[in-house]
Coordinates of C-alpha atoms in Angstrom, one line a residue:
M1 CA 159.2 211.0 258.7
I2 CA 162.9 211.5 259.1
S3 CA 165.0 208.4 258.4
T4 CA 167.4 207.0 260.9
S5 CA 171.0 206.7 259.7
R6 CA 170.5 202.9 259.4
A7 CA 167.3 203.2 257.5
A8 CA 168.8 205.9 255.2
G9 CA 171.7 203.6 254.5
E10 CA 169.5 200.6 253.7
L11 CA 167.4 202.8 251.3
A12 CA 170.6 203.9 249.6
R13 CA 171.8 200.4 249.1
R14 CA 168.5 199.3 247.6
N15 CA 168.4 202.3 245.3
R16 CA 172.0 201.6 244.2
R17 CA 171.2 198.0 243.4
T18 CA 168.1 199.1 241.4
W19 CA 170.0 201.7 239.4
D20 CA 172.8 199.3 238.7
A21 CA 170.2 196.9 237.2
W22 CA 168.3 199.7 235.4
S23 CA 171.2 201.6 234.0
D24 CA 171.8 200.1 230.6
G25 CA 168.1 200.0 229.7
Y26 CA 167.6 203.6 231.0
Q27 CA 170.5 204.9 228.9
R28 CA 169.2 203.1 225.8
K29 CA 165.8 204.6 226.3
H30 CA 166.6 208.1 227.5
G31 CA 170.3 208.7 226.9
V32 CA 170.0 210.3 223.4
M33 CA 167.4 212.7 224.5
L34 CA 169.3 213.7 227.7
G35 CA 172.5 214.1 225.8
A36 CA 171.0 216.2 223.0
A37 CA 169.8 218.7 225.6
A38 CA 172.5 218.4 228.2
E39 CA 171.8 221.7 230.0
A40 CA 168.1 221.4 230.3
W41 CA 165.8 220.7 233.3
G42 CA 163.3 218.0 234.0
L43 CA 161.5 215.3 232.1
W44 CA 160.4 217.7 229.4
R45 CA 163.9 219.3 229.1
R46 CA 163.3 223.0 229.7
P47 CA 166.5 224.7 228.5
E48 CA 168.8 226.3 231.1
A49 CA 169.4 229.0 228.5
E50 CA 165.7 230.1 228.8
L51 CA 165.2 229.5 232.5
R52 CA 168.6 230.9 233.7
V53 CA 168.6 229.1 237.0
L54 CA 172.3 228.4 237.5
D55 CA 175.0 230.7 238.7
P56 CA 177.9 231.2 236.3
V57 CA 180.2 228.2 236.6
A58 CA 183.4 229.3 234.8
G59 CA 186.4 229.0 237.3
R60 CA 184.1 227.7 240.0
D61 CA 183.8 224.4 241.9
V62 CA 180.7 222.5 240.8
L63 CA 179.1 219.3 242.0
E64 CA 176.5 217.4 240.1
L65 CA 174.7 215.2 242.6
G66 CA 173.3 212.0 241.0
C67 CA 174.9 212.6 237.6
G68 CA 173.8 209.5 235.7
A69 CA 175.7 209.6 232.4
A70 CA 177.0 213.1 233.5
H71 CA 175.6 215.1 230.5
W72 CA 175.1 218.2 232.6
A73 CA 178.6 217.8 234.2
R74 CA 180.4 217.5 230.9
S75 CA 178.6 220.5 229.5
L76 CA 179.4 222.6 232.5
A77 CA 183.1 221.5 232.4
R78 CA 183.3 222.6 228.8
R79 CA 182.1 226.0 230.0
G80 CA 185.0 226.3 232.4
G81 CA 183.6 224.8 235.6
R82 CA 185.8 222.6 237.8
V83 CA 183.2 219.9 238.0
I84 CA 182.8 216.7 240.0
A85 CA 180.0 214.3 238.8
L86 CA 178.8 212.0 241.6
D87 CA 176.5 209.0 241.5
I88 CA 175.8 206.1 243.8
S89 CA 175.5 203.7 240.9
L90 CA 178.7 202.3 239.4
A91 CA 176.8 201.2 236.3
Q92 CA 175.7 204.8 235.7
L93 CA 179.2 206.1 236.2
R94 CA 180.5 203.6 233.6
H95 CA 178.1 205.2 231.1
A96 CA 179.5 208.6 232.1
A97 CA 183.1 207.4 231.6
G98 CA 182.3 205.9 228.3
D99 CA 180.5 209.0 227.0
A100 CA 183.4 211.2 228.1
R101 CA 186.1 209.4 226.1
G102 CA 188.1 211.9 224.1
D103 CA 186.6 214.8 225.9
A104 CA 189.5 217.1 227.1
D105 CA 187.3 218.8 229.7
S106 CA 185.8 215.7 231.4
P107 CA 184.5 216.1 234.9
A108 CA 186.0 214.0 237.7
L109 CA 183.7 211.0 238.5
V110 CA 183.0 209.9 242.1
Q111 CA 180.9 207.0 243.3
A112 CA 179.4 207.9 246.7
D113 CA 176.2 208.1 248.7
A114 CA 174.6 211.5 248.8
H115 CA 173.8 211.0 252.4
A116 CA 177.5 211.1 253.3
L117 CA 179.5 213.1 250.8
P118 CA 183.3 212.5 250.7
F119 CA 184.2 216.2 250.6
A120 CA 185.5 218.8 253.1
A121 CA 183.2 221.5 254.3
G122 CA 183.0 224.5 252.0
S123 CA 184.2 222.6 248.9
F124 CA 181.7 223.9 246.3
D125 CA 180.3 227.1 244.8
V126 CA 177.4 225.4 243.0
V127 CA 175.6 222.1 243.5
L128 CA 173.1 220.9 241.0
S129 CA 170.8 217.9 240.6
D130 CA 168.4 217.2 237.8
Y131 CA 166.3 214.2 239.1
G132 CA 169.5 213.0 240.7
G133 CA 170.5 212.8 244.3
M134 CA 167.9 215.3 245.4
S135 CA 165.2 212.9 244.1
W136 CA 166.7 209.5 244.9
A137 CA 168.3 210.2 248.4
D138 CA 166.6 211.3 251.5
P139 CA 166.4 215.1 251.7
Y140 CA 166.6 215.0 255.5
R141 CA 170.1 213.6 255.0
T142 CA 171.1 215.4 251.8
V143 CA 170.2 218.9 252.7
P144 CA 172.4 219.1 255.8
E145 CA 175.2 217.5 253.8
L146 CA 174.9 220.0 250.9
A147 CA 174.8 222.9 253.4
R148 CA 178.0 221.6 254.8
V149 CA 179.9 221.3 251.5
L150 CA 178.6 224.6 250.0
R151 CA 180.7 227.7 250.5
P152 CA 178.9 230.7 252.0
G153 CA 176.9 232.3 249.2
G154 CA 177.0 229.1 247.3
Q155 CA 174.0 227.9 245.3
L156 CA 172.0 224.6 245.4
A157 CA 169.8 224.2 242.3
F158 CA 167.8 221.1 241.7
C159 CA 164.8 219.7 239.8
T160 CA 162.6 217.0 241.3
N161 CA 159.1 215.7 241.4
S162 CA 156.3 218.1 242.4
P163 CA 154.1 217.1 245.3
L164 CA 151.1 217.0 242.9
F165 CA 152.9 214.3 240.9
A166 CA 153.4 212.2 244.0
M167 CA 149.8 212.7 245.1
C168 CA 148.3 211.9 241.6
W169 CA 150.5 208.9 240.8
D170 CA 148.7 205.6 240.6
H171 CA 151.2 203.0 241.7
E172 CA 149.2 200.0 240.5
A173 CA 148.4 201.4 237.1
R174 CA 151.8 203.1 236.7
T175 CA 150.3 206.3 235.5
L176 CA 149.3 209.8 236.5
T177 CA 145.6 210.4 237.2
T178 CA 143.5 213.5 237.6
Q179 CA 142.4 212.3 241.0
L180 CA 144.4 212.4 244.3
Q181 CA 145.8 209.0 245.2
R182 CA 147.4 210.0 248.5
G183 CA 147.4 212.9 251.0
Y184 CA 149.7 215.9 251.0
F185 CA 150.8 216.0 254.6
G186 CA 153.5 213.6 255.5
L187 CA 154.9 213.2 252.0
H188 CA 158.3 211.6 252.1
T189 CA 158.9 208.4 250.0
R190 CA 157.3 207.0 246.9
Q191 CA 157.7 203.3 246.1
V192 CA 159.1 203.2 242.5
A193 CA 160.1 199.6 242.3
A194 CA 160.3 196.5 244.5
E195 CA 163.5 197.8 246.2
A196 CA 163.6 201.4 245.1
V197 CA 162.0 204.6 246.5
D198 CA 162.3 208.2 245.5
F199 CA 161.6 211.2 247.7
V200 CA 159.2 214.1 247.6
L201 CA 158.3 216.7 250.3
G202 CA 155.6 219.3 250.5
Y203 CA 156.6 222.9 249.7
G204 CA 156.4 224.1 253.3
E205 CA 158.5 221.2 254.5
W206 CA 161.2 222.0 251.9
V207 CA 161.3 225.6 253.0
R208 CA 161.5 224.6 256.7
L209 CA 164.3 222.2 256.0
F210 CA 166.3 224.7 254.0
G211 CA 165.9 227.3 256.7
E212 CA 167.0 224.9 259.3
H213 CA 170.4 224.6 257.5
D214 CA 171.0 228.3 256.6
L215 CA 169.7 227.9 253.0
V216 CA 167.5 230.7 251.7
V217 CA 165.0 230.1 248.8
E218 CA 165.6 232.4 245.9
R219 CA 163.4 230.9 243.2
L220 CA 160.9 228.2 242.6
V221 CA 160.2 227.4 238.9
E222 CA 157.2 225.5 237.7
E223 CA 156.7 225.4 234.0
P224 CA 154.5 223.4 231.6
P225 CA 156.2 221.6 228.7
A226 CA 157.1 224.0 225.9
E227 CA 154.9 223.8 222.8
G228 CA 155.9 220.9 220.6
A229 CA 158.2 219.5 223.3
R230 CA 158.8 215.7 223.4
T231 CA 159.9 213.4 226.1
T232 CA 161.0 209.7 226.3
F233 CA 159.2 209.4 229.7
G234 CA 155.9 208.2 228.3
D235 CA 154.2 207.8 231.7
R236 CA 154.3 211.6 232.2
P237 CA 151.8 212.6 229.5
A238 CA 151.6 216.1 228.1
E239 CA 147.9 216.2 228.8
W240 CA 148.6 216.0 232.5
T241 CA 151.8 218.1 232.6
S242 CA 150.3 220.9 230.6
R243 CA 147.8 221.4 233.4
W244 CA 149.7 220.7 236.6
P245 CA 153.4 220.9 237.5
I246 CA 155.3 217.7 237.3
D247 CA 158.8 219.2 237.7
V248 CA 159.8 221.8 240.4
I249 CA 163.1 223.5 240.1
W250 CA 164.5 225.1 243.3
S251 CA 167.3 227.6 243.6
V252 CA 168.5 228.1 247.2
R253 CA 171.6 229.8 248.5
K254 CA 173.7 229.3 251.6
R255 CA 173.8 232.4 253.8
P256 CA 177.0 234.4 253.4

């Protein structure tokens, strides 16, 4: 169901409050792992050097949407990208600023809602999100916004939950199961906490939404964890993720 502007705004405010409250604990638990593999995708950190999803970034304008502590953004800035790291949570951006102290190639940090980006049309060559704004903001709002701020030929690359994850997640037990817990059709929000939701769509709905905004799918990556891989996200066990996709990585491009 497509959110109204008012509903999307309220969801954003609730998610911002939740992430401001979660931020310190999240970074204590996951920050070392995320920083050690800055350019890696998903909860099991598949290296970008292996998957080669992103376009070259040197000399290009790059936006990380939902940056958290901005590990990706800092790494891409060191590779010569002109990078802006955006998050709705001020607490997350404080971690990004603290981690960037002494770094000569720090990205610019912006606090904003992904539903209403504070950038002119055609501002970016590459937009990326790794369980960031493309997971925690309503895609019916973010996809049109990203199509607006991308230049013709620009790339949107993002990693988010798979539909199978959403369908097999047992909210009461807080774990993944091998049985379907909800239907596929009509996927949109998933209640994560008392005030927070994340978002997931079916594959066909993603493709329809991209096409509606002149975005063409180039690649969809679904990979199991690499042998011997570890994660700090203990509620996403390897026994499940080695059989079914938990992360999906999309690469789509704005029509020239």
